[in-house]
mmCIF file of C-alpha atoms in Angstrom:
data_model
loop_
_atom_site.group_PDB
_atom_site.id
_atom_site.type_symbol
_atom_site.label_atom_id
_atom_site.label_comp_id
_atom_site.label_asym_id
_atom_site.label_seq_id
_atom_site.Cartn_x
_atom_site.Cartn_y
_atom_site.Cartn_z
ATOM 1 C CA MET A 1 -246.890 -3.144 -48.278
ATOM 2 C CA HIS A 2 -246.498 0.571 -47.770
ATOM 3 C CA SER A 3 -246.602 1.821 -44.197
ATOM 4 C CA ASN A 4 -248.592 4.901 -43.207
ATOM 5 C CA TYR A 5 -245.989 5.786 -40.620
ATOM 6 C CA ASN A 6 -243.291 8.312 -41.462
ATOM 7 C CA GLU A 7 -239.932 6.718 -42.143
ATOM 8 C CA VAL A 8 -237.119 7.539 -39.743
ATOM 9 C CA SER A 9 -234.493 9.732 -41.335
ATOM 10 C CA GLU A 10 -231.060 8.164 -41.641
ATOM 11 C CA THR A 11 -229.626 11.361 -40.172
ATOM 12 C CA SER A 12 -231.897 11.494 -37.112
ATOM 13 C CA MET A 13 -230.424 11.010 -33.637
ATOM 14 C CA PRO A 14 -231.566 7.997 -31.563
ATOM 15 C CA VAL A 15 -234.025 8.954 -28.812
ATOM 16 C CA ASP A 16 -231.953 7.338 -26.069
ATOM 17 C CA GLU A 17 -228.881 9.300 -27.165
ATOM 18 C CA VAL A 18 -230.811 12.570 -27.128
ATOM 19 C CA GLU A 19 -232.205 11.773 -23.668
ATOM 20 C CA ALA A 20 -228.712 10.969 -22.395
ATOM 21 C CA TRP A 21 -227.569 14.314 -23.720
ATOM 22 C CA LEU A 22 -230.441 16.160 -22.031
ATOM 23 C CA ASN A 23 -229.689 14.404 -18.770
ATOM 24 C CA GLU A 24 -226.330 16.164 -18.750
ATOM 25 C CA PHE A 25 -228.293 19.387 -18.283
ATOM 26 C CA GLU A 26 -230.851 18.286 -15.710
ATOM 27 C CA HIS A 27 -230.742 21.705 -14.085
ATOM 28 C CA LYS A 28 -232.260 23.179 -17.246
ATOM 29 C CA ARG A 29 -235.381 21.030 -17.090
ATOM 30 C CA VAL A 30 -238.316 23.029 -15.699
ATOM 31 C CA GLU A 31 -239.332 20.286 -13.275
ATOM 32 C CA ASN A 32 -235.857 20.354 -11.720
ATOM 33 C CA LYS A 33 -235.620 24.118 -11.274
ATOM 34 C CA PRO A 34 -236.331 25.651 -7.868
ATOM 35 C CA ASN A 35 -240.043 26.354 -7.577
ATOM 36 C CA HIS A 36 -240.420 24.859 -11.103
ATOM 37 C CA GLY A 37 -238.645 27.778 -12.719
ATOM 38 C CA ILE A 38 -240.833 30.493 -11.156
ATOM 39 C CA ILE A 39 -238.530 33.086 -9.601
ATOM 40 C CA ARG A 40 -239.866 35.422 -6.897
ATOM 41 C CA SER A 41 -238.064 38.208 -5.105
ATOM 42 C CA THR A 42 -236.622 37.274 -1.708
ATOM 43 C CA GLU A 43 -236.961 40.817 -0.335
ATOM 44 C CA SER A 44 -240.674 40.947 0.472
ATOM 45 C CA VAL A 45 -240.961 37.747 2.513
ATOM 46 C CA ILE A 46 -238.170 36.544 4.807
ATOM 47 C CA PHE A 47 -238.353 33.618 7.161
ATOM 48 C CA VAL A 48 -235.551 33.123 9.665
ATOM 49 C CA SER A 49 -236.268 29.961 11.665
ATOM 50 C CA GLY A 50 -239.925 31.009 11.751
ATOM 51 C CA THR A 51 -239.164 34.000 14.046
ATOM 52 C CA ARG A 52 -239.873 36.885 11.681
ATOM 53 C CA ALA A 53 -242.330 38.463 14.124
ATOM 54 C CA ASN A 54 -239.690 38.516 16.851
ATOM 55 C CA MET A 55 -236.985 40.220 14.747
ATOM 56 C CA THR A 56 -235.629 43.568 15.760
ATOM 57 C CA LYS A 57 -235.387 46.299 13.180
ATOM 58 C CA ARG A 58 -231.633 45.778 12.990
ATOM 59 C CA GLU A 59 -231.971 41.993 12.591
ATOM 60 C CA ARG A 60 -234.576 42.438 9.905
ATOM 61 C CA LYS A 61 -232.341 44.858 7.999
ATOM 62 C CA ALA A 62 -229.413 42.433 8.254
ATOM 63 C CA ALA A 63 -231.574 39.524 7.069
ATOM 64 C CA ILE A 64 -232.764 41.510 4.044
ATOM 65 C CA ALA A 65 -229.189 42.483 3.176
ATOM 66 C CA LYS A 66 -228.090 38.842 3.450
ATOM 67 C CA ALA A 67 -230.984 37.653 1.284
ATOM 68 C CA GLN A 68 -230.142 40.263 -1.342
ATOM 69 C CA ARG A 69 -226.489 39.170 -1.400
ATOM 70 C CA GLU A 70 -227.464 35.523 -1.721
ATOM 71 C CA HIS A 71 -229.915 36.384 -4.466
ATOM 72 C CA LYS A 72 -227.275 38.312 -6.449
ATOM 73 C CA ALA A 73 -224.764 35.496 -5.958
ATOM 74 C CA ALA A 74 -227.297 32.948 -7.187
ATOM 75 C CA MET A 75 -228.052 35.065 -10.261
ATOM 76 C CA ARG A 76 -224.317 35.352 -11.018
ATOM 77 C CA GLU A 77 -224.016 31.568 -10.784
ATOM 78 C CA LEU A 78 -226.948 31.182 -13.161
ATOM 79 C CA VAL A 79 -225.275 33.474 -15.715
ATOM 80 C CA ILE A 80 -221.987 31.565 -15.428
ATOM 81 C CA GLN A 81 -223.768 28.223 -15.774
ATOM 82 C CA GLU A 82 -225.761 29.470 -18.762
ATOM 83 C CA ARG A 83 -222.547 30.489 -20.534
ATOM 84 C CA LYS A 84 -221.010 27.084 -19.864
ATOM 85 C CA ASP A 85 -224.162 25.375 -21.136
ATOM 86 C CA GLN A 86 -224.213 27.443 -24.327
ATOM 87 C CA THR A 87 -220.563 26.615 -25.018
ATOM 88 C CA GLU A 88 -221.151 22.909 -24.472
ATOM 89 C CA ILE A 89 -224.358 22.901 -26.533
ATOM 90 C CA ALA A 90 -222.586 24.684 -29.407
ATOM 91 C CA ARG A 91 -219.775 22.113 -29.249
ATOM 92 C CA LYS A 92 -222.259 19.236 -29.305
ATOM 93 C CA ARG A 93 -224.210 20.724 -32.199
ATOM 94 C CA LYS A 94 -221.000 21.082 -34.182
ATOM 95 C CA LEU A 95 -220.148 17.462 -33.442
ATOM 96 C CA TRP A 96 -223.619 16.296 -34.473
ATOM 97 C CA ALA A 97 -223.414 18.317 -37.707
ATOM 98 C CA LYS A 98 -220.093 16.647 -38.486
ATOM 99 C CA GLU A 99 -221.545 13.199 -37.801
ATOM 100 C CA ILE A 100 -224.599 13.878 -39.974
ATOM 101 C CA LYS A 101 -222.377 15.121 -42.804
ATOM 102 C CA ALA A 102 -220.326 11.925 -42.580
ATOM 103 C CA ILE A 103 -223.505 9.802 -42.661
ATOM 104 C CA ARG A 104 -224.777 11.618 -45.741
ATOM 105 C CA ALA A 105 -221.422 11.324 -47.496
ATOM 106 C CA LYS A 106 -221.349 7.598 -46.778
ATOM 107 C CA ALA A 107 -224.910 7.138 -48.024
ATOM 108 C CA LYS A 108 -224.293 9.089 -51.223
ATOM 109 C CA PRO A 109 -223.356 6.755 -54.087
ATOM 110 C CA VAL A 110 -219.941 7.344 -55.607
ATOM 111 C CA ALA A 111 -220.092 8.061 -59.326
ATOM 112 C CA PRO A 112 -218.028 5.610 -61.372
ATOM 113 C CA SER A 113 -214.944 6.972 -63.077
ATOM 114 C CA ALA A 114 -214.679 7.303 -66.846
ATOM 115 C CA LYS A 115 -212.103 4.498 -66.824
ATOM 116 C CA GLN A 116 -214.538 2.202 -64.982
ATOM 117 C CA ILE A 117 -217.428 3.016 -67.339
ATOM 118 C CA ILE A 118 -215.244 2.327 -70.371
ATOM 119 C CA SER A 119 -213.937 -0.948 -68.965
ATOM 120 C CA ASP A 120 -217.522 -2.142 -68.351
ATOM 121 C CA GLY A 121 -218.149 -2.061 -72.106
ATOM 122 C CA GLN A 122 -220.667 -0.500 -74.484
ATOM 123 C CA ASP A 123 -223.647 -2.569 -73.312
ATOM 124 C CA ALA A 124 -223.135 -1.355 -69.735
ATOM 125 C CA LEU A 125 -222.778 2.217 -71.011
ATOM 126 C CA GLU A 126 -226.067 1.891 -72.890
ATOM 127 C CA ALA A 127 -227.789 0.492 -69.776
ATOM 128 C CA ARG A 128 -226.568 3.431 -67.696
ATOM 129 C CA LEU A 129 -227.879 5.945 -70.230
ATOM 130 C CA ARG A 130 -231.244 4.194 -70.458
ATOM 131 C CA ALA A 131 -231.467 4.275 -66.666
ATOM 132 C CA GLY A 132 -231.251 8.069 -66.838
ATOM 133 C CA GLU A 133 -227.660 8.417 -65.628
ATOM 134 C CA HIS A 134 -225.523 11.384 -66.565
ATOM 135 C CA ILE A 135 -222.213 9.982 -67.756
ATOM 136 C CA ALA A 136 -219.351 12.296 -66.828
ATOM 137 C CA ILE A 137 -217.160 13.028 -69.820
ATOM 138 C CA ALA A 138 -213.463 12.386 -69.312
ATOM 139 C CA HIS A 139 -211.472 15.553 -69.868
ATOM 140 C CA HIS A 140 -209.564 15.473 -73.137
ATOM 141 C CA LYS A 141 -206.353 16.872 -71.612
ATOM 142 C CA GLY A 142 -203.595 15.125 -69.712
ATOM 143 C CA GLU A 143 -203.688 11.461 -68.743
ATOM 144 C CA THR A 144 -207.436 11.124 -69.455
ATOM 145 C CA LYS A 145 -207.031 11.906 -73.151
ATOM 146 C CA GLN A 146 -207.331 8.236 -74.140
ATOM 147 C CA GLU A 147 -210.463 7.767 -72.000
ATOM 148 C CA TYR A 148 -211.988 10.857 -73.624
ATOM 149 C CA TYR A 149 -211.590 9.501 -77.164
ATOM 150 C CA THR A 150 -212.567 5.955 -76.175
ATOM 151 C CA MET A 151 -215.789 7.217 -74.578
ATOM 152 C CA ARG A 152 -216.597 9.327 -77.627
ATOM 153 C CA ARG A 153 -216.135 6.244 -79.810
ATOM 154 C CA ASP A 154 -218.412 4.153 -77.572
ATOM 155 C CA ILE A 155 -221.099 6.854 -77.515
ATOM 156 C CA SER A 156 -221.008 7.117 -81.316
ATOM 157 C CA ALA A 157 -221.325 3.341 -81.577
ATOM 158 C CA ILE A 158 -224.517 3.145 -79.502
ATOM 159 C CA LYS A 159 -226.245 6.448 -80.354
ATOM 160 C CA GLY A 160 -228.288 4.817 -83.108
ATOM 161 C CA ARG A 161 -229.959 2.567 -80.519
ATOM 162 C CA PHE A 162 -231.696 5.571 -78.893
ATOM 163 C CA ASP A 163 -234.850 6.883 -80.568
ATOM 164 C CA THR A 164 -234.492 10.226 -78.785
ATOM 165 C CA GLY A 165 -230.750 10.424 -79.377
ATOM 166 C CA ILE A 166 -227.866 11.130 -77.020
ATOM 167 C CA VAL A 167 -226.784 14.661 -76.128
ATOM 168 C CA ARG A 168 -223.923 16.310 -74.318
ATOM 169 C CA ILE A 169 -224.939 18.653 -71.531
ATOM 170 C CA LYS A 170 -222.702 21.259 -69.917
ATOM 171 C CA ALA A 171 -223.361 23.851 -67.233
ATOM 172 C CA LEU A 172 -222.564 27.296 -68.575
ATOM 173 C CA ASP A 173 -220.753 28.363 -65.388
ATOM 174 C CA ASN A 174 -218.252 25.468 -65.107
ATOM 175 C CA ASN A 175 -216.366 22.916 -67.203
ATOM 176 C CA LYS A 176 -218.243 19.780 -66.129
ATOM 177 C CA ALA A 177 -219.912 18.011 -69.026
ATOM 178 C CA PHE A 178 -222.002 14.829 -69.313
ATOM 179 C CA TYR A 179 -223.576 12.529 -71.870
ATOM 180 C CA MET A 180 -227.223 11.617 -71.403
ATOM 181 C CA ALA A 181 -230.126 10.110 -73.309
ATOM 182 C CA ASP A 182 -232.136 13.032 -74.649
ATOM 183 C CA THR A 183 -235.291 12.489 -72.610
ATOM 184 C CA LEU A 184 -235.657 16.176 -71.739
ATOM 185 C CA GLU A 185 -239.200 17.454 -72.220
ATOM 186 C CA THR A 186 -239.458 20.444 -74.569
ATOM 187 C CA PHE A 187 -241.053 23.728 -73.484
ATOM 188 C CA ASN A 188 -243.879 24.564 -75.890
ATOM 189 C CA GLY A 189 -245.428 27.608 -74.194
ATOM 190 C CA ASP A 190 -245.287 31.237 -75.242
ATOM 191 C CA ILE A 191 -241.942 32.943 -74.706
ATOM 192 C CA ASN A 192 -240.340 36.271 -75.546
ATOM 193 C CA TYR A 193 -236.777 35.449 -76.631
ATOM 194 C CA SER A 194 -235.666 39.014 -75.939
ATOM 195 C CA ASN A 195 -237.078 39.148 -72.410
ATOM 196 C CA LYS A 196 -234.990 37.731 -69.552
ATOM 197 C CA ALA A 197 -237.936 37.266 -67.181
ATOM 198 C CA SER A 198 -239.877 35.353 -69.841
ATOM 199 C CA ILE A 199 -236.895 33.053 -70.486
ATOM 200 C CA ILE A 200 -236.314 32.438 -66.757
ATOM 201 C CA ALA A 201 -239.983 31.528 -66.261
ATOM 202 C CA ALA A 202 -239.746 28.969 -69.064
ATOM 203 C CA LEU A 203 -236.473 27.490 -67.788
ATOM 204 C CA LYS A 204 -237.864 27.120 -64.271
ATOM 205 C CA THR A 205 -240.379 24.608 -65.607
ATOM 206 C CA LYS A 206 -237.330 22.297 -65.974
ATOM 207 C CA LYS A 207 -238.272 21.832 -69.615
ATOM 208 C CA ALA A 208 -235.773 22.364 -72.429
ATOM 209 C CA LEU A 209 -235.802 25.470 -74.592
ATOM 210 C CA ARG A 210 -234.954 24.010 -77.987
ATOM 211 C CA ILE A 211 -233.593 25.718 -81.075
ATOM 212 C CA ASN A 212 -235.928 24.691 -83.863
ATOM 213 C CA LYS A 213 -236.167 25.278 -87.593
ATOM 214 C CA ASP A 214 -239.094 27.690 -87.169
ATOM 215 C CA MET A 215 -237.024 30.172 -85.160
ATOM 216 C CA HIS A 216 -235.557 33.194 -86.899
ATOM 217 C CA GLN A 217 -231.801 33.645 -86.688
ATOM 218 C CA GLN A 218 -232.215 36.798 -84.598
ATOM 219 C CA GLU A 219 -234.410 34.927 -82.101
ATOM 220 C CA VAL A 220 -231.684 32.301 -81.679
ATOM 221 C CA LYS A 221 -229.072 34.996 -81.138
ATOM 222 C CA ASN A 222 -231.245 36.808 -78.591
ATOM 223 C CA LEU A 223 -231.959 33.580 -76.693
ATOM 224 C CA ALA A 224 -228.273 32.550 -76.676
ATOM 225 C CA SER A 225 -227.291 35.988 -75.392
ATOM 226 C CA MET A 226 -229.936 36.026 -72.661
ATOM 227 C CA VAL A 227 -229.294 32.548 -71.186
ATOM 228 C CA ARG A 228 -225.660 33.444 -70.568
ATOM 229 C CA LYS A 229 -226.907 36.069 -68.105
ATOM 230 C CA ILE A 230 -228.943 33.554 -66.087
ATOM 231 C CA ASP A 231 -227.504 31.411 -63.290
ATOM 232 C CA GLY A 232 -227.926 27.639 -63.251
ATOM 233 C CA VAL A 233 -228.417 27.139 -66.989
ATOM 234 C CA THR A 234 -227.113 24.016 -68.725
ATOM 235 C CA GLY A 235 -226.434 23.924 -72.443
ATOM 236 C CA ILE A 236 -227.684 21.017 -74.574
ATOM 237 C CA TYR A 237 -225.308 20.043 -77.377
ATOM 238 C CA GLY A 238 -225.381 17.512 -80.150
ATOM 239 C CA LEU A 239 -222.562 14.985 -80.390
ATOM 240 C CA ASN A 240 -221.063 17.221 -83.078
ATOM 241 C CA ASN A 241 -220.906 20.025 -80.431
ATOM 242 C CA SER A 242 -223.689 22.058 -82.083
ATOM 243 C CA ILE A 243 -225.922 23.885 -79.578
ATOM 244 C CA LYS A 244 -229.434 22.420 -79.475
ATOM 245 C CA GLY A 245 -230.935 24.338 -76.549
ATOM 246 C CA TRP A 246 -230.828 25.077 -72.825
ATOM 247 C CA VAL A 247 -232.368 23.737 -69.620
ATOM 248 C CA MET A 248 -232.215 24.069 -65.818
ATOM 249 C CA LEU A 249 -231.550 20.611 -64.423
#
């Protein structure tokens, strides 16, 4: 049964821990400040053992001077304490940020390696693709060369089982590439293939701009040229490396 209450974030701090932290700065709580944080000048009203009326002019002057000195000293102490508090608060915030980052990293699932995916077999690879996973492609250089060709062979073996096909996707601004089931929705609205703003608006729908047989060759060239000038675009390729379109994932 679904609860109507908001779920507690995994990165939130326990209430008792926050309260313990605040208790380290009790002097900053309004209820603990002198006169509840309302500061008044000490110059206008001075009480010295309740004998203000009996003060001489000289005693009164001395009392005012003393009160002023004490007031200035207290203000200096407040400034010093405030600096110490700010330093300690900044240190604690940095520590909390580090702890939250560690929690998020621990909660984030680790993507399986190409070697692991291959060793699981073709049926497991098919299940991953059907579940919507992006399967990282092993780089074809160095020690992963064998994994690269083995994965290509496995993908070719199962591609016929997908009605929508399997595509290779690659961000245009880096070398990371993935296989995925082609479940990307196609953009069917009006678009000016020579206008950058029009192309960006279409891509921001998260739908794929496909190259289709009804497009003129010049339209394809204009679109290919424009998308290379836009950040965050991912190319959609067929398994034969032919470009099929673009999308913002």
